[in-house]
Coordinates of C-alpha atoms and ligand atoms in Angstrom, one line a residue:
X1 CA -13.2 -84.4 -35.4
X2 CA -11.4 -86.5 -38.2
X3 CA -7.9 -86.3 -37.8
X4 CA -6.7 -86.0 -41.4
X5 CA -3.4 -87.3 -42.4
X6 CA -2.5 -87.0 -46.5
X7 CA 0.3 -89.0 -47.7
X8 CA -1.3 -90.1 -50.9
X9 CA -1.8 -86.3 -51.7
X10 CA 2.0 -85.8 -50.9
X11 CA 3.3 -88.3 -53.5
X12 CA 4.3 -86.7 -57.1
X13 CA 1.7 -85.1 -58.9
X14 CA 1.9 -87.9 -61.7
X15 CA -0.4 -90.0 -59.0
X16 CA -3.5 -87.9 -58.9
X17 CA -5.1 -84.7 -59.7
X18 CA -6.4 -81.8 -57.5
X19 CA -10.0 -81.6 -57.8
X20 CA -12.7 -79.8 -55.6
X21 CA -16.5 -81.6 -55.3
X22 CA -18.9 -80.1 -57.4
X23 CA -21.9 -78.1 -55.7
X24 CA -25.1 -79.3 -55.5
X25 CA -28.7 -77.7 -54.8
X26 CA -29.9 -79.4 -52.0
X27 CA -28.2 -82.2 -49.8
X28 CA -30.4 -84.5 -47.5
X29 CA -28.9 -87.1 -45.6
X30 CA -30.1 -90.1 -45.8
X31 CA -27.8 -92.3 -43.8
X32 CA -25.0 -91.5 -41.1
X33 CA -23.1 -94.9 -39.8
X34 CA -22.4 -93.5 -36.7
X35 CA -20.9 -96.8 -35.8
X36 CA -18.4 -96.4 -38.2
X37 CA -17.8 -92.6 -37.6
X38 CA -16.5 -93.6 -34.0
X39 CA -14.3 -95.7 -35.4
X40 CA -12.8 -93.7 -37.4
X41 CA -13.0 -90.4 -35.7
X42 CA -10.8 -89.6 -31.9
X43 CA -14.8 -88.3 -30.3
X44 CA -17.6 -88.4 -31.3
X45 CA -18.7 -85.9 -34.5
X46 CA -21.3 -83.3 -33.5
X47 CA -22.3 -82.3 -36.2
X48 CA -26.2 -81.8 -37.2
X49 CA -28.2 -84.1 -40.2
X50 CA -27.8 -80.3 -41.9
X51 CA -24.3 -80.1 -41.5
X52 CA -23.7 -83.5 -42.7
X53 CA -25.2 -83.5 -45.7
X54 CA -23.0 -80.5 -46.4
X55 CA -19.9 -82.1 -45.6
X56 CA -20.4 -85.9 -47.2
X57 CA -22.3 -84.4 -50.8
X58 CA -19.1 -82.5 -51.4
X59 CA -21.0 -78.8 -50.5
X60 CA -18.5 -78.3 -47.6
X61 CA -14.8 -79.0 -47.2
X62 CA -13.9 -81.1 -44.3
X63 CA -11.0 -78.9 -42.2
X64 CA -8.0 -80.9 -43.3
X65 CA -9.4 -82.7 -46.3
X66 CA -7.3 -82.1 -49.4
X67 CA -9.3 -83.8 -52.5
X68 CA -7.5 -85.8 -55.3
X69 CA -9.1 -88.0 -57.8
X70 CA -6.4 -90.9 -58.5
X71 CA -4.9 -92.1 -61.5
X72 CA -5.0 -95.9 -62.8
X73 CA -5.1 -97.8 -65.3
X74 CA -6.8 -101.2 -65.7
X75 CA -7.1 -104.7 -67.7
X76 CA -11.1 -104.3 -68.4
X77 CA -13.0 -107.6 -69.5
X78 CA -9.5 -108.2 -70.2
X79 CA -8.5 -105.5 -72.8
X80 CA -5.6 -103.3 -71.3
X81 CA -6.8 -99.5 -70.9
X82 CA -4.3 -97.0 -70.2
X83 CA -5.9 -94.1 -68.5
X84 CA -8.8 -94.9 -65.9
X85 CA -8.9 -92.9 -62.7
X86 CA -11.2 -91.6 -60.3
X87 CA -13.9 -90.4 -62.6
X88 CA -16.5 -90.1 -60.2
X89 CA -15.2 -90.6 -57.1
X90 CA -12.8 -88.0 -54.7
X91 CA -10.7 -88.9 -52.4
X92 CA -11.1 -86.7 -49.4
X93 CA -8.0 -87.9 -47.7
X94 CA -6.8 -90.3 -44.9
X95 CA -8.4 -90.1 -41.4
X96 CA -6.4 -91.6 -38.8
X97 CA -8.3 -92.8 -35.7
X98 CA -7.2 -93.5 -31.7
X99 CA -5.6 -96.7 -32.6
X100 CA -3.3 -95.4 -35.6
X101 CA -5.1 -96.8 -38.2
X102 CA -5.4 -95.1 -41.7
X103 CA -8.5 -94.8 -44.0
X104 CA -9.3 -93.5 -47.4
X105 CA -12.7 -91.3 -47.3
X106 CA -14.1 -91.0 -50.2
X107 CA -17.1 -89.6 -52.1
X108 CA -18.5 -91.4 -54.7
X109 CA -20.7 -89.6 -57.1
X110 CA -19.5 -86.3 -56.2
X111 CA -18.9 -85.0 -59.8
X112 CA -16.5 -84.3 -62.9
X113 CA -12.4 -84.7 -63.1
X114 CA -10.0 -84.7 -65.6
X115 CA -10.4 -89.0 -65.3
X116 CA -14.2 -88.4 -66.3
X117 CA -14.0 -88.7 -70.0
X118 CA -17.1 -88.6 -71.6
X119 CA -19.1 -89.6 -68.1
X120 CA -20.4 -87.0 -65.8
X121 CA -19.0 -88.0 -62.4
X122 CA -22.5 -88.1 -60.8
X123 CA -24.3 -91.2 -58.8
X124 CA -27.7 -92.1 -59.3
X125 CA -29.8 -92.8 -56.4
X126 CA -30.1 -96.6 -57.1
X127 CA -26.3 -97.5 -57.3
X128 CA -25.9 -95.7 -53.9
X129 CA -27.9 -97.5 -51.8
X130 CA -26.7 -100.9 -53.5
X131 CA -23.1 -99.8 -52.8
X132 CA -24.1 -98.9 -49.4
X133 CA -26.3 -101.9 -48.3
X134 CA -24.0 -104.8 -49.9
X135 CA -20.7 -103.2 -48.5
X136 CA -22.0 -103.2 -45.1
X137 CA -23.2 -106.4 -45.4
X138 CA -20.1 -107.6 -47.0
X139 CA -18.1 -106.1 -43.6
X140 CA -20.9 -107.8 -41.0
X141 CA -20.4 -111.1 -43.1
X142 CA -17.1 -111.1 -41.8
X143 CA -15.5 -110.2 -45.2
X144 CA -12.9 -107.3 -45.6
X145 CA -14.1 -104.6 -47.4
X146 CA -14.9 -101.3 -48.4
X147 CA -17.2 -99.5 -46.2
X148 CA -20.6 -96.8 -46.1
X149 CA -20.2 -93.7 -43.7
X150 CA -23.0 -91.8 -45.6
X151 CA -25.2 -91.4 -48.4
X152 CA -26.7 -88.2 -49.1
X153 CA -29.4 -87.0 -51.5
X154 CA -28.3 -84.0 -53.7
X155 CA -31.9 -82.6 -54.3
X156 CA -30.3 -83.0 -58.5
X157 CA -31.7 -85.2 -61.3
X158 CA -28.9 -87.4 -63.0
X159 CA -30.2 -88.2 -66.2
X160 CA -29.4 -92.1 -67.5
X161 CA -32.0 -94.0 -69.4
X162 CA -34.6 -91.5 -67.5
X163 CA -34.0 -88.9 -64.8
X164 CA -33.1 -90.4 -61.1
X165 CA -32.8 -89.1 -58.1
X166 CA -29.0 -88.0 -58.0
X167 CA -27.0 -88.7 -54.7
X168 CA -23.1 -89.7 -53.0
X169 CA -21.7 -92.2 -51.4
X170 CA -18.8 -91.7 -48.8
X171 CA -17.1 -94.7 -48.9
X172 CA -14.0 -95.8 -46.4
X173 CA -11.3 -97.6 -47.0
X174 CA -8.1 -99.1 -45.9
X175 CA -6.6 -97.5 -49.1
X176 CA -7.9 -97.2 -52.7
X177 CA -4.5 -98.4 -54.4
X178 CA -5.6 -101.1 -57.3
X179 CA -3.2 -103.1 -59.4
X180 CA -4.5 -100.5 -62.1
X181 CA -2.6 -97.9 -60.1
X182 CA 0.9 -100.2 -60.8
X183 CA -0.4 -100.6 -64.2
X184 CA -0.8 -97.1 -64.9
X185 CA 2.9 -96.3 -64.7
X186 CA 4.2 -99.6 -65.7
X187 CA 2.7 -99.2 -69.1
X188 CA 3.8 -95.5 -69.4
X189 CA 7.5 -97.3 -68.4
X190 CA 7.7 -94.7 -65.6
X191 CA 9.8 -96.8 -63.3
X192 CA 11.0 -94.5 -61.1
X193 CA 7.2 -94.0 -59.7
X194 CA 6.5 -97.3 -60.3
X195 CA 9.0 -97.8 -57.6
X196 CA 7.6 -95.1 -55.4
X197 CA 4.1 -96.2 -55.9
X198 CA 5.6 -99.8 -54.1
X199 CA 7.6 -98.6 -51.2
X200 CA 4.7 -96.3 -50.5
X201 CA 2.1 -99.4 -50.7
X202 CA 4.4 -101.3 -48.6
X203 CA 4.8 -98.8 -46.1
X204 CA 1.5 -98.3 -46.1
X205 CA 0.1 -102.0 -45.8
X206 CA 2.9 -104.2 -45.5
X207 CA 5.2 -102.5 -43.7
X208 CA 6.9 -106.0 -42.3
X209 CA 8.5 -106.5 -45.6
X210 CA 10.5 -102.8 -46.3
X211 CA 13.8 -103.1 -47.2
X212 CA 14.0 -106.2 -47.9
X213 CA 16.2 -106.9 -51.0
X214 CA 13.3 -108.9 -52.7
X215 CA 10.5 -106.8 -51.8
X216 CA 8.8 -106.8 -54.9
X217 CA 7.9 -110.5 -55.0
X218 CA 7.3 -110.8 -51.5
X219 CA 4.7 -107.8 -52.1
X220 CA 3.2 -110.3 -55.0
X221 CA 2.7 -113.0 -52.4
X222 CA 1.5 -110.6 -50.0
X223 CA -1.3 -109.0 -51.7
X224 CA -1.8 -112.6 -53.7
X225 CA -2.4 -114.3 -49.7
X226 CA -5.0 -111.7 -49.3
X227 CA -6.9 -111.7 -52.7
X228 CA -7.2 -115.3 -52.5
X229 CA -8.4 -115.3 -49.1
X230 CA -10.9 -112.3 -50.2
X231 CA -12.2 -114.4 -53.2
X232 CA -12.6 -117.7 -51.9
X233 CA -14.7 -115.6 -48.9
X234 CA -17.1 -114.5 -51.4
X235 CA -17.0 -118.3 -52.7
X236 CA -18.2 -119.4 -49.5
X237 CA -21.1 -116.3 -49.0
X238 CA -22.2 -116.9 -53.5
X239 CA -21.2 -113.6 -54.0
X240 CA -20.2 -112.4 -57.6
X241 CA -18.3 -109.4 -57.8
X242 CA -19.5 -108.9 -61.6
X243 CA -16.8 -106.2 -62.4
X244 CA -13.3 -108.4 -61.6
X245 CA -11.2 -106.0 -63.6
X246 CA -7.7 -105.1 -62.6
X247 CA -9.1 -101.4 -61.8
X248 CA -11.1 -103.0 -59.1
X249 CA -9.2 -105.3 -57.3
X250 CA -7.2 -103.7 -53.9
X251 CA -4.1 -104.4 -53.4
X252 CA -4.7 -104.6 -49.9
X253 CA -7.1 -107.3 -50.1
X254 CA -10.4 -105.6 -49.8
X255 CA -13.8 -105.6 -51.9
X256 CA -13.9 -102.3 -53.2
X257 CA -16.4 -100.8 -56.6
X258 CA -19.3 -102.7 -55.8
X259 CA -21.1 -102.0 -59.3
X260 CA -23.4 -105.3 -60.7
X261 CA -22.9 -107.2 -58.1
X262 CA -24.9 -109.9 -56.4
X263 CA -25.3 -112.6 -53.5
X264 CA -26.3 -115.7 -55.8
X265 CA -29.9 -117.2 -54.9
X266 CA -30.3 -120.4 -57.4
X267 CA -26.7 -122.1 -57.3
X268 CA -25.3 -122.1 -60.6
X269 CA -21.4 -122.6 -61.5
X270 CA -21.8 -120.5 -64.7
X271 CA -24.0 -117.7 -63.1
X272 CA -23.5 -114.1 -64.2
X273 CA -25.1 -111.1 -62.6
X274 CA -24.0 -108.5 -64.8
X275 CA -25.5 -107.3 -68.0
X276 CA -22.4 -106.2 -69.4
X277 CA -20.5 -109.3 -68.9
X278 CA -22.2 -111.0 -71.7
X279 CA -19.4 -113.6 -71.9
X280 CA -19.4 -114.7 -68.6
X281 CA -15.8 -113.7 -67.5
X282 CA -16.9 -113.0 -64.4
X283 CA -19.2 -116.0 -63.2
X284 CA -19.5 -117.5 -60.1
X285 CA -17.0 -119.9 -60.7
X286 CA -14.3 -118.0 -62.9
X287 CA -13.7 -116.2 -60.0
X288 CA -11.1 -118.1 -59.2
X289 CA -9.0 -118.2 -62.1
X290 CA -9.0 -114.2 -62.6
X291 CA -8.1 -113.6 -59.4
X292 CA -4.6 -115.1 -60.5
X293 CA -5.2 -113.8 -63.8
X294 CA -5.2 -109.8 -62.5
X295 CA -2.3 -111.1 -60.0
X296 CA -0.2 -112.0 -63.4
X297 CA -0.7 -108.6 -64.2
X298 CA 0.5 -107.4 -61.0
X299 CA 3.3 -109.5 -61.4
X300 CA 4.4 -108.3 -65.0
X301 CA 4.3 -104.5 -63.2
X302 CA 6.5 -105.5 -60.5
X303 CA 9.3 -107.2 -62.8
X304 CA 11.2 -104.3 -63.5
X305 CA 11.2 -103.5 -59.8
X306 CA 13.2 -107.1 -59.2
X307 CA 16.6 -107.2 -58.3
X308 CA 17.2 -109.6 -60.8
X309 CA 17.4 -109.9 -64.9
X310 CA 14.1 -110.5 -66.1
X311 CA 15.2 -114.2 -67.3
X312 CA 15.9 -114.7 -63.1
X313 CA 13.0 -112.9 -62.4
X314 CA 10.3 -114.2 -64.7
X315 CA 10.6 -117.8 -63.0
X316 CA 10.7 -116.3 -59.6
X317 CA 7.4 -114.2 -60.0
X318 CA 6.0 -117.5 -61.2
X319 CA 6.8 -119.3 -58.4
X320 CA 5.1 -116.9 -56.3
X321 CA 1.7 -117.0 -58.5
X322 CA 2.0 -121.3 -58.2
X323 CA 2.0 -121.2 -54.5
X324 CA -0.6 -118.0 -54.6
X325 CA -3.0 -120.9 -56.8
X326 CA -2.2 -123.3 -54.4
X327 CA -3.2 -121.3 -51.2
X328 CA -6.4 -120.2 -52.6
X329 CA -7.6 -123.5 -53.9
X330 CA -6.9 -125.1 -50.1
X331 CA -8.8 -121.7 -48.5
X332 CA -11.7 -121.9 -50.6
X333 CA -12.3 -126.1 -50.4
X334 CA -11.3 -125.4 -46.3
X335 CA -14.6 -122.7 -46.2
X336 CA -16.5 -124.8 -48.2
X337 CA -16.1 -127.9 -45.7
X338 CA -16.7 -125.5 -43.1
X339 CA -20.2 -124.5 -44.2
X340 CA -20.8 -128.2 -44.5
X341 CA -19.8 -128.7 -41.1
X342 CA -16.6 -130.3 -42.2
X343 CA -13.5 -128.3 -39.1
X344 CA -10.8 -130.9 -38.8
X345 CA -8.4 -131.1 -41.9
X346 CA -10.4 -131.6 -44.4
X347 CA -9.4 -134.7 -46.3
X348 CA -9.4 -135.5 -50.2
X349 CA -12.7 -138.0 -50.1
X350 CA -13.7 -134.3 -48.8
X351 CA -13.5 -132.9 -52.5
X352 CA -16.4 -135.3 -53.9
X353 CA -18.3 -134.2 -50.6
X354 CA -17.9 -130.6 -51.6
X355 CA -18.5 -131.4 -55.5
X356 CA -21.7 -133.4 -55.3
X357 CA -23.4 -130.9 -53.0
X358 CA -22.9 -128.3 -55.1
X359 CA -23.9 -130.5 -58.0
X360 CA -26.9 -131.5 -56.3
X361 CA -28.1 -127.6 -55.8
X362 CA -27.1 -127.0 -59.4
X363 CA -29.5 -129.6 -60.8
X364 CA -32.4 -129.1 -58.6
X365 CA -32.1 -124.9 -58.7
X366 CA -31.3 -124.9 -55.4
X367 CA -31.3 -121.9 -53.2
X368 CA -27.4 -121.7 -52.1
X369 CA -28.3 -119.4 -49.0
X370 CA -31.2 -122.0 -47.8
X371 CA -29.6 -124.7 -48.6
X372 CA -26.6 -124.7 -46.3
X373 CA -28.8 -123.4 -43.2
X374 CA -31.5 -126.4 -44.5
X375 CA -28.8 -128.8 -43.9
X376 CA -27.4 -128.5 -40.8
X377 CA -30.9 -128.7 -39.0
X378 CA -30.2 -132.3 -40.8
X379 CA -27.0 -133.2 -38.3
X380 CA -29.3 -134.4 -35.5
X381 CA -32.0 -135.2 -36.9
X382 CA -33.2 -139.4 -37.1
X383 CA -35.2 -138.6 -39.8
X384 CA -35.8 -136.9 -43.2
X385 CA -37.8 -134.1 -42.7
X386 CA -41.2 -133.5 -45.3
X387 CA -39.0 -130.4 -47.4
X388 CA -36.3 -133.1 -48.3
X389 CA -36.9 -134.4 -51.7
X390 CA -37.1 -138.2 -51.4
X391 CA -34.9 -138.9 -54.1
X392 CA -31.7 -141.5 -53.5
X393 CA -29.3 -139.3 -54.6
X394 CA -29.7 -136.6 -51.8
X395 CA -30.5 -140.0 -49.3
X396 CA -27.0 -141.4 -50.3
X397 CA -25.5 -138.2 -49.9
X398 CA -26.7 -137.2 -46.5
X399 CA -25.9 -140.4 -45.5
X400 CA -22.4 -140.2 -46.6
X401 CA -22.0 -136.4 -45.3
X402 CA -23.2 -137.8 -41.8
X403 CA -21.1 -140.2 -41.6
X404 CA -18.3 -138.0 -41.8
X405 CA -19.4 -135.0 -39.6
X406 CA -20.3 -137.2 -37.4
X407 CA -16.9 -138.8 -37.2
X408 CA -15.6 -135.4 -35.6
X409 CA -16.5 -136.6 -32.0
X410 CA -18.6 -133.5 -31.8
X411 CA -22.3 -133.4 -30.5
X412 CA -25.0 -132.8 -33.3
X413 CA -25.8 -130.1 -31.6
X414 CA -22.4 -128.2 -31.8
X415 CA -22.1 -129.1 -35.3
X416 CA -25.1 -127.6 -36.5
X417 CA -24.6 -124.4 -34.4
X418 CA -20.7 -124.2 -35.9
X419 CA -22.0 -124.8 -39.3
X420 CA -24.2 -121.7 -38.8
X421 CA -21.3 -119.8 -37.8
X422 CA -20.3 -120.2 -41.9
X423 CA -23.7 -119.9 -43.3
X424 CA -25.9 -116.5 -43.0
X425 CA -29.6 -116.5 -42.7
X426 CA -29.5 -113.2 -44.2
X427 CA -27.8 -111.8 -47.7
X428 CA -28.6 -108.5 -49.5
X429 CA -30.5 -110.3 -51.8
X430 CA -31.0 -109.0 -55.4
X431 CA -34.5 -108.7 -56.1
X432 CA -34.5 -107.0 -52.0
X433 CA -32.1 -104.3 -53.0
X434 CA -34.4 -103.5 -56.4
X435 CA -37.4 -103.0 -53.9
X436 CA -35.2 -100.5 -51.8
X437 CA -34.5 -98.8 -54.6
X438 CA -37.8 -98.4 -56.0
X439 CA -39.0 -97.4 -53.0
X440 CA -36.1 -95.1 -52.9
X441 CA -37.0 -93.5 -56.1
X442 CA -40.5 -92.3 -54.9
X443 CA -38.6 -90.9 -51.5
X444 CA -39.0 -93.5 -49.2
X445 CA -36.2 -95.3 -47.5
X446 CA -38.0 -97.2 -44.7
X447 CA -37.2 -100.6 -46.4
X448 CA -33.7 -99.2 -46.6
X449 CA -33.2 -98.5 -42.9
X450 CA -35.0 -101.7 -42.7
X451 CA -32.6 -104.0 -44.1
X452 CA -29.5 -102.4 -43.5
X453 CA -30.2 -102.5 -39.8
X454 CA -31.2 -106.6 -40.8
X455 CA -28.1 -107.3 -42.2
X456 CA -26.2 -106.2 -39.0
X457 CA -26.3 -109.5 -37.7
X458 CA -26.5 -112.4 -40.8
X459 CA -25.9 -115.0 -39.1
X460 CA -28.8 -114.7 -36.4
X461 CA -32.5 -115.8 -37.0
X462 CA -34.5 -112.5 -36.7
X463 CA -38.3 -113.0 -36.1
X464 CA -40.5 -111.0 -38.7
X465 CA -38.5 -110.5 -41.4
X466 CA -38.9 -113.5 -43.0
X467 CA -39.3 -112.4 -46.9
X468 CA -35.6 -111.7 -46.7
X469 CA -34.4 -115.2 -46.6
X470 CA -36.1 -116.5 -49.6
X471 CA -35.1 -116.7 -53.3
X472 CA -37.5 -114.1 -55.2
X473 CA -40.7 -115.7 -56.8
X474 CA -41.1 -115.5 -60.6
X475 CA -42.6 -112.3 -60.6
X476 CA -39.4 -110.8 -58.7
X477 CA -36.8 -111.8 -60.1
X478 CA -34.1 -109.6 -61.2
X479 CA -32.5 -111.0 -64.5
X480 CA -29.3 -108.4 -64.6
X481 CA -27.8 -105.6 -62.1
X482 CA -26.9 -102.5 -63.9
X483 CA -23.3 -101.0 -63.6
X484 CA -23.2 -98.5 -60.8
X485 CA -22.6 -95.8 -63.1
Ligands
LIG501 P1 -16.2 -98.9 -62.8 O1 -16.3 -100.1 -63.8 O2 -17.6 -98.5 -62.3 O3 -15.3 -99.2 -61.7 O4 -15.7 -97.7 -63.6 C1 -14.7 -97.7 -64.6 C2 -14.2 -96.3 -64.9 O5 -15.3 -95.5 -65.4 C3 -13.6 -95.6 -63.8 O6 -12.5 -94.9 -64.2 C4 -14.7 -94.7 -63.3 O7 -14.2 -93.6 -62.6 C5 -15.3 -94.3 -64.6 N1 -16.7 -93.9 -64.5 C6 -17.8 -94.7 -64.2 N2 -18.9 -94.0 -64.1 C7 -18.6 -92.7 -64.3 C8 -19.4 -91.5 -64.4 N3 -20.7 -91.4 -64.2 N4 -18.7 -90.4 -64.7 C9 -17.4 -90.4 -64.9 N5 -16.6 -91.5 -64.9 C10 -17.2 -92.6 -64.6
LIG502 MG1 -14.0 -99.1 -60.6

């Protein structure tokens, strides 16, 4: 059995509302992680497929569950809006398993709360098994994140452009507190839960730092450490979150709201997933500079909380978001020397390295995936293989590359083995996911047990399955992922 646990569902009432899941006709599982359920349960749940799909599409109430949609706020595409929450989502409550550790389970798709607004706080089928395949991945690509315990059919149409399959998601996390959630009562100027809202987060994830007379910037650099280590991850992997907004950043460092997402196949700096981020805030490359843009935010919530007058404070909080800069740029050029086989301090000839690799994919529409994995089979070889383009450029740049892996006093061999350690074979590739779906659509998830049981282990060559490591061809290309809604 869970072991539930509800401290968010104790705070004041200005923090969430009590909501139960809507009904639905007729649940079917479709996926149980029953690796992830014994992680997160004491024994092991015996429970049957039927009972299941009762319990994880909302039909049933989990003994010690207490269901609350949250309140937050959020900077989207950067315009400040007041009143978000948990419009399709429930939180179920906090499991805590053997080793003390605390979870949020969630459902996701599980219908209408006061934070719905116009939207009716259903899932289509599609965004489900997106959500559910690119989380896991996410987690087996070493990346902290969000995870899938279950997706469930509800035997209901949700009606969008046409009628789709409807289903839910539980999700699991460590919590689901955003910097929209500070927002949300630093704009209403409600300071005193402002202040609760911290202490509870730091008790929660940071406990280390409670008490301490400068809490509130040393939360900053806390949660700015672990956002900057999360982004320049999904640097490394080509991921593009495609929804950055302040509502969907964790403020305990994991990828959370996976909506029009995507692993990156061609390498482009500018690239853009999303149809709805038609000006490109959210590219590949602008990554970067919003993650410290959404931690300014953070920081502007937390100044009232300082110890200080706000003409101390201001420069302090500043201070903080410098060296936050400064530690993400170092992680991210760090794991991108490390997928190029680059492990002893990297150096700063090591930039131009980095930067005309990454040019050189950009120009020639490089896979990014294939291309890492394509080089290191170069360490030991003597010569050019028949794939390599013969053009100088890439000549003068293995050479130079080489030459410097080389200089590591490591054998070729161990090299090329550590470089794969960085670079996965396998990624939930776009165009992959849209054929699960499809598939999905007409009933059938074999392609869906398929790949998610692929993507347990990215980093290993798996005979037979092929298809999944290559860039689609014309005819399968996917020009925009939808928002999960
Ligand atoms: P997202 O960009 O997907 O994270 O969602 C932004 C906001 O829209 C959140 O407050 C969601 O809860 C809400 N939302 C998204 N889809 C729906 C839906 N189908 N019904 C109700 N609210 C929704
Ligand atoms: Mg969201």
């Amino acid at each position: 059995m869970f072991r539930f646990d509800n401290t968010y569902a104790r705070l004041p009432e200005a923090f969430y509302a009590r909501v139960a899941a809507a009904r639905v006709p007729s649940p079917r599982l479709i996926k149980w992680n029953s690796e992830l359920a014994d992680e997160l349960s004491r024994e092991r749940l015996q429970y049957t497929e039927e009972e299941l799909a009762d319990y994880f599409s909302g039909n049933r109430e989990l003994q010690g569950s207490d269901p609350i949609a949250l309140a937050y706020a959020g900077h989207q595409f950067g315009s400040f809006v007041p009143s978000l929450g948990d419009g399709r989502a429930l939180l179920l409550g906090e499991v805590v398993n053997s080793r003390e550790q605390r979870f949020d389970l969630q459902l996701k798709g599980s219908g209408r709360t006061p934070f719905s607004r116009g939207g009716d706080g259903k899932a289509p089928l599609g965004p489900v098994l997106r959500e559910y395949l690119v989380s896991e991945a996410m987690h087996h690509l070493g990346l902290p994140t969000s995870r899938s315990l279950a997706a469930v059919l509800t035997g209901e149409p949700v009606y969008r452009d046409r009628a789709l399959p409807g289903a839910v998601l539980t999700r699991v996390a460590s919590s689901h507190i955003r910097i929209g959630t500070f927002e949300y009562f630093a704009s209403r100027q409600d300071h005193e839960n402002l202040k609760t809202l911290l202490d509870y987060t730091i008790q929660r994830h940071y406990p280390e730092i409670r008490g301490e007379p400068d809490a509130p910037v040393l939360f900053l650099g806390k949660v700015g450490r672990l956002q900057a280590e999360l982004v320049s991850g999904w640097m490394a992997l080509g991921f593009i979150h495609g929804v950055m907004n302040t509502d969907n950043m964790s403020v305990a460092g994991e990828t959370i709201d996976y909506g029009p997402c995507a692993f990156m196949d061609e390498f482009s700096h500018d690239r853009v997933y999303s149809f709805i981020d038609q000006g490109g805030r959210y590219a590949y490359s602008s990554q970067m500079p919003i993650v410290l843009w959404n931690l300014s935010r953070l920081a502007e919530c937390l100044l009232p909380l300082m110890p200080q007058d706000s003409k101390e404070a201001v420069p302090i909080l500043e201070n903080e978001l410098a060296s936050t800069q400064e530690f993400l740029e170092r992680r991210a050029h760090e794991k991108m020397c490390s997928k190029l086989g680059i492990f002893d301090s990297p150096g700063p000839q090591d930039k131009k390295l980095v930067k005309d690799w990454l040019s050189y994919l950009e120009r020639e529409n490089l896979d990014f995936t294939q291309s890492f994995r394509n080089l290191a089979e170069l360490v030991s070889l003597s010569n050019y293989p028949g794939w390599f383009s013969p053009g100088n450029e890439l000549k003068e740049f293995c050479d130079r590359w080489r030459r410097r892996v080389m200089q590591q006093g490591l054998d070729p061999e161990e090299i090329k083995n550590r470089m794969n350690e960085h670079n996965p074979v396998f990624i939930p590739r776009n165009h992959k996911i849209e054929q699960v779906i499809e598939a999905g659509n007409q009933g059938d998830f074999s392609l869906f047990h398929e790949m998610s049981e692929l993507l347990k282990n990215p980093y290993q060559e798996q005979e037979g399955f092929n298809s999944y490591t290559l860039p689609p061809r014309p005819e399968e290309m996917v020009a925009n992922t939808f928002c999960g809604t």
